[in-house]
CSV table of N, CA and C in Angstrom, one decimal:
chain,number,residue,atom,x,y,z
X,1,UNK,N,0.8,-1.2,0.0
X,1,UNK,CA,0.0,0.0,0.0
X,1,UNK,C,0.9,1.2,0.0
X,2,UNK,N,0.6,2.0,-0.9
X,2,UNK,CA,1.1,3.3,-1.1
X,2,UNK,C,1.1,4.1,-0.1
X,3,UNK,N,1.7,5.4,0.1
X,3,UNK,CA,1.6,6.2,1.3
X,3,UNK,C,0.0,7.2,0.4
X,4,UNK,N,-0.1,7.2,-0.6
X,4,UNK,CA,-1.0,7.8,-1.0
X,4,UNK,C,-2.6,7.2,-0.9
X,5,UNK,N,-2.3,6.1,-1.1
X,5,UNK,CA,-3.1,5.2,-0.7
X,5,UNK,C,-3.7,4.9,0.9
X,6,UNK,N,-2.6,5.1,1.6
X,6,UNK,CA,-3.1,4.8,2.8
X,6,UNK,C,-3.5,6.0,3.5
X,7,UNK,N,-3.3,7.3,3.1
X,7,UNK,CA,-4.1,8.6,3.4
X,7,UNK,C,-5.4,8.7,3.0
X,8,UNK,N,-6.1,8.1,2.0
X,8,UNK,CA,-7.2,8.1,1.4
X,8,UNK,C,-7.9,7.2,2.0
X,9,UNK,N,-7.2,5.4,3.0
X,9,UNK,CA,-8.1,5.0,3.2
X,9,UNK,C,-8.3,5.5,4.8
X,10,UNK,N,-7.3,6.4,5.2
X,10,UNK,CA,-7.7,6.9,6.5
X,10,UNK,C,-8.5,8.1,6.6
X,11,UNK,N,-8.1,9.2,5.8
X,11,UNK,CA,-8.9,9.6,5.5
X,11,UNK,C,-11.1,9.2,5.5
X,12,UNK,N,-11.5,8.4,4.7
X,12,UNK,CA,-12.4,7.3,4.5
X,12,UNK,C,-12.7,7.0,5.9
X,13,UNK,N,-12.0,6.0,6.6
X,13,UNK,CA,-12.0,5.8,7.7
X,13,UNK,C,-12.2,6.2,9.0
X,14,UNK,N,-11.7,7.7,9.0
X,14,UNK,CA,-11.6,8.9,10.1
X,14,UNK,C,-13.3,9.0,9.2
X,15,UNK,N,-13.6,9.7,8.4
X,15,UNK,CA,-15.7,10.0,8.6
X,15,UNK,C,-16.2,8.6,8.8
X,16,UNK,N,-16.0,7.6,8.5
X,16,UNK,CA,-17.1,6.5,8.9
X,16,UNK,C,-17.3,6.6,10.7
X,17,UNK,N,-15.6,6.7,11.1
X,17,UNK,CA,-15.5,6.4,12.4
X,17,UNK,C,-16.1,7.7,13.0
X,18,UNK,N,-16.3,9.2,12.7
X,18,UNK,CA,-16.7,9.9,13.6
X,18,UNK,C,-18.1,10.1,12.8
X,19,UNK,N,-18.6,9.6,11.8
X,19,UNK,CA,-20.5,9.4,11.5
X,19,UNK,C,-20.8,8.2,12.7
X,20,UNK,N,-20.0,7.3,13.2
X,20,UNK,CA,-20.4,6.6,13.6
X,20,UNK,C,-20.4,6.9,15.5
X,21,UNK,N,-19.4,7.5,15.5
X,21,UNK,CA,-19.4,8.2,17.0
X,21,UNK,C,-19.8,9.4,17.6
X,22,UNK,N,-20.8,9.9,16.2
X,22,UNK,CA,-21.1,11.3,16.2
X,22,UNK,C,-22.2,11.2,17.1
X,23,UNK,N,-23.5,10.6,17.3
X,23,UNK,CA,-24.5,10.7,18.2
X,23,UNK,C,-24.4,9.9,19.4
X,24,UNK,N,-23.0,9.8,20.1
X,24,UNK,CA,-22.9,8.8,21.5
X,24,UNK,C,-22.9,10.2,22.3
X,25,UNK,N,-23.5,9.6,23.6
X,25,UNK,CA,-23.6,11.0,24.3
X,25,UNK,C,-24.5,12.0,24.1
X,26,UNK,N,-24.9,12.3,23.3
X,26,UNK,CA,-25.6,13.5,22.5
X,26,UNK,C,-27.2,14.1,23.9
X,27,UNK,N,-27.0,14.8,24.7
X,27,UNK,CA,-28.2,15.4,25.3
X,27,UNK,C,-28.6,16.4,24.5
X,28,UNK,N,-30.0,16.4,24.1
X,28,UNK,CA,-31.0,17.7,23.6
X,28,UNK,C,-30.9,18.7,25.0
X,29,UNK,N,-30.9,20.3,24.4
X,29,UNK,CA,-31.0,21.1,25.0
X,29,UNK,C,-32.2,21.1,25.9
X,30,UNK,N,-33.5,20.7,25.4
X,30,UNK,CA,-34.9,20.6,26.1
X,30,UNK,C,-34.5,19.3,26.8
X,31,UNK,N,-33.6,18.6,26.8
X,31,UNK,CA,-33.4,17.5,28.1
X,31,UNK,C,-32.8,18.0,29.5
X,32,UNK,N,-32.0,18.9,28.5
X,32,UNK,CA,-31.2,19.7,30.2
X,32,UNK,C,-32.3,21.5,30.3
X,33,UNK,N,-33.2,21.2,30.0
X,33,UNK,CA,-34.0,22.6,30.1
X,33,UNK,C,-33.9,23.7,30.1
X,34,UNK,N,-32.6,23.8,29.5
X,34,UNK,CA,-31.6,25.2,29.0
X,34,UNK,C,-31.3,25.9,27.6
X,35,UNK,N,-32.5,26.4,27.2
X,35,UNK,CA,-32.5,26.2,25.6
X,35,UNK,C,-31.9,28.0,25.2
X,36,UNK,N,-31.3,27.4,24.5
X,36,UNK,CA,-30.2,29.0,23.9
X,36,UNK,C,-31.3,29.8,22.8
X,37,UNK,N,-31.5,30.4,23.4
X,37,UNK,CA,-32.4,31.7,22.2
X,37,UNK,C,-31.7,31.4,20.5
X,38,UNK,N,-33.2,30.9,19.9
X,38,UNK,CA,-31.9,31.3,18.4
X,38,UNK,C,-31.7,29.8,17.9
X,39,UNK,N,-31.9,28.7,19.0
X,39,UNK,CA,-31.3,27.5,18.6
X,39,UNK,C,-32.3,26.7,18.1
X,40,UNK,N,-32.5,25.5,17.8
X,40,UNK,CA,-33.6,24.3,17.6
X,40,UNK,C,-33.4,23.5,19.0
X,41,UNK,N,-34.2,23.8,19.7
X,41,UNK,CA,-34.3,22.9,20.8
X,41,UNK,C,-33.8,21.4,20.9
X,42,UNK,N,-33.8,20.8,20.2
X,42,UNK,CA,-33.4,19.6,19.9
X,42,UNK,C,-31.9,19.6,19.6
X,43,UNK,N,-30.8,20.5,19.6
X,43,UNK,CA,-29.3,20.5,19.1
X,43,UNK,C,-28.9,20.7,20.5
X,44,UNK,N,-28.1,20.0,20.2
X,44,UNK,CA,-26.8,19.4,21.6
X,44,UNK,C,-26.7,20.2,21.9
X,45,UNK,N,-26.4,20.1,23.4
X,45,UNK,CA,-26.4,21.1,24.7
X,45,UNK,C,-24.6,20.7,24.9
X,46,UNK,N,-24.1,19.9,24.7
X,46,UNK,CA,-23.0,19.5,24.2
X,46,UNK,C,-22.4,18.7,23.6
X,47,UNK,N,-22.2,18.8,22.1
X,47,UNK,CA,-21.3,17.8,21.5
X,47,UNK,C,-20.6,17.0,22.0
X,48,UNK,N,-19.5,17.8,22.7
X,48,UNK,CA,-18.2,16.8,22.4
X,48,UNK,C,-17.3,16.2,21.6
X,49,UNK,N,-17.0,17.6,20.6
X,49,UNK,CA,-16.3,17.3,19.3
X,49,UNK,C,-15.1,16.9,19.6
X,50,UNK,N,-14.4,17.9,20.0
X,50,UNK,CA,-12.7,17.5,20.4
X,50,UNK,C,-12.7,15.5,20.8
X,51,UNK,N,-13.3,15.1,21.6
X,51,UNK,CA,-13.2,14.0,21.9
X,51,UNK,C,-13.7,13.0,21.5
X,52,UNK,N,-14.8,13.1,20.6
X,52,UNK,CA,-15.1,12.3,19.1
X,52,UNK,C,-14.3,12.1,18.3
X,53,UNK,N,-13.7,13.6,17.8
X,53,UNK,CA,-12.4,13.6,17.1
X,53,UNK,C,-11.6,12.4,17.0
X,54,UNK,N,-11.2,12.4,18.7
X,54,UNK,CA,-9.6,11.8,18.9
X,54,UNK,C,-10.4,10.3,18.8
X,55,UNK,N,-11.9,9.9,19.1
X,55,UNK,CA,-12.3,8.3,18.6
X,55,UNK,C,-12.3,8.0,17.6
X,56,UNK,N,-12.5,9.0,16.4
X,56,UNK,CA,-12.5,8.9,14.9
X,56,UNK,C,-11.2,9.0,15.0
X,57,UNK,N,-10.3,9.4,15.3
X,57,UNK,CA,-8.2,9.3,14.8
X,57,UNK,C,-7.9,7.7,14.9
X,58,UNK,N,-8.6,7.3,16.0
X,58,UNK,CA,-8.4,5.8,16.6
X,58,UNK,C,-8.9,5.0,15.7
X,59,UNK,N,-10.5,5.3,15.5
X,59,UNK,CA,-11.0,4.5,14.3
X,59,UNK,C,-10.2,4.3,12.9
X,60,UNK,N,-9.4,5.4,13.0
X,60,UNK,CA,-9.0,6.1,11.4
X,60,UNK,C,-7.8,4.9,11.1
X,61,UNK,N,-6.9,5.2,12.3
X,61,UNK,CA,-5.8,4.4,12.7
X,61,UNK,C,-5.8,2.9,12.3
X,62,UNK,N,-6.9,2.6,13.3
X,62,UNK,CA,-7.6,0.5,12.9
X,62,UNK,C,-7.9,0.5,11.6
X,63,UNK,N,-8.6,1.3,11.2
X,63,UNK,CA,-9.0,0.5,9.6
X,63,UNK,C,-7.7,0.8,8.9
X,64,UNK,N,-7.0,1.7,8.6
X,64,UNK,CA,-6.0,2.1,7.8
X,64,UNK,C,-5.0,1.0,8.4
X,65,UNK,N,-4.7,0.5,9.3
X,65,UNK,CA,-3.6,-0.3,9.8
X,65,UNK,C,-4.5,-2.1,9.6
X,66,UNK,N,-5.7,-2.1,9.5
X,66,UNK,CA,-6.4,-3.3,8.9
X,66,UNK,C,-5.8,-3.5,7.6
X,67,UNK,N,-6.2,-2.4,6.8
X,67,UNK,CA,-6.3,-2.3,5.3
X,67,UNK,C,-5.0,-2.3,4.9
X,68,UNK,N,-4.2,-2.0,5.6
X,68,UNK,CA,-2.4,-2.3,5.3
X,68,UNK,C,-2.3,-3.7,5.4
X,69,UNK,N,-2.3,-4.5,6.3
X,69,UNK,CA,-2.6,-5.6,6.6
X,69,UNK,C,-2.8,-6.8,5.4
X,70,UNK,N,-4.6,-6.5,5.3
X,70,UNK,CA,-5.1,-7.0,4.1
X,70,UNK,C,-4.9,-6.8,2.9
X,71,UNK,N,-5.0,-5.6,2.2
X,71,UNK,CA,-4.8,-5.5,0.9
X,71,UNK,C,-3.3,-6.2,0.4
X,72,UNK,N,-2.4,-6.2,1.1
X,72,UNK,CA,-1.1,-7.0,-0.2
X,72,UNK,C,-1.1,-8.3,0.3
X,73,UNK,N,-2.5,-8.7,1.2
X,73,UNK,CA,-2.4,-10.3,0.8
X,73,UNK,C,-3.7,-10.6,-0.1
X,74,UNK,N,-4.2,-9.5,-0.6
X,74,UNK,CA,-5.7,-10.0,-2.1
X,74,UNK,C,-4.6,-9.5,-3.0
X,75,UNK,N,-3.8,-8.6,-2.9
X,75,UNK,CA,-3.0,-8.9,-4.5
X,75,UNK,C,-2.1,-9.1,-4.6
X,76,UNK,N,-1.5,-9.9,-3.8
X,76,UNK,CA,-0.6,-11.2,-3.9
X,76,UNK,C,-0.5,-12.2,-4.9
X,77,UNK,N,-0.1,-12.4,-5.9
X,77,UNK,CA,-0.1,-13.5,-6.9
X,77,UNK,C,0.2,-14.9,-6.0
């Protein structure tokens, strides 16, 4: 696997991994009864991006370090 190759599949990997870790945690603002003027009631009272983030680097990491792995034994003659 190429170094170009393997930025693309981490890349790939880092959004599956943080679409997939995007709604853990997630409280609605009308759950904690503190709703921001201006907002949709229903949008996070706090994300938690920074620290999704660093789950999606980790995710990004495993599949890109799978995919190194796997791919030069499917094209292996």
């Amino acid at each position: 696997m190429t170094i170009a190759s393997a930025v693309v599949v981490f890349v790939l990997g880092w959004w599956i991994s943080f679409f997939a870790v995007l709604p853990i945690g997630v409280r609605g603002q009308f759950e904690d009864g503190e709703i921001t003027p201006g907002t949709e009631e229903g949008a996070p009272a706090n994300p938690m991006l920074l620290k999704k983030a660093v789950w999606a680097t980790i995710g990004g990491a495993i599949i890109t370090g799978i995919a190194a792995l796997v791919v030069p034994l499917l094209l292996a003659d």
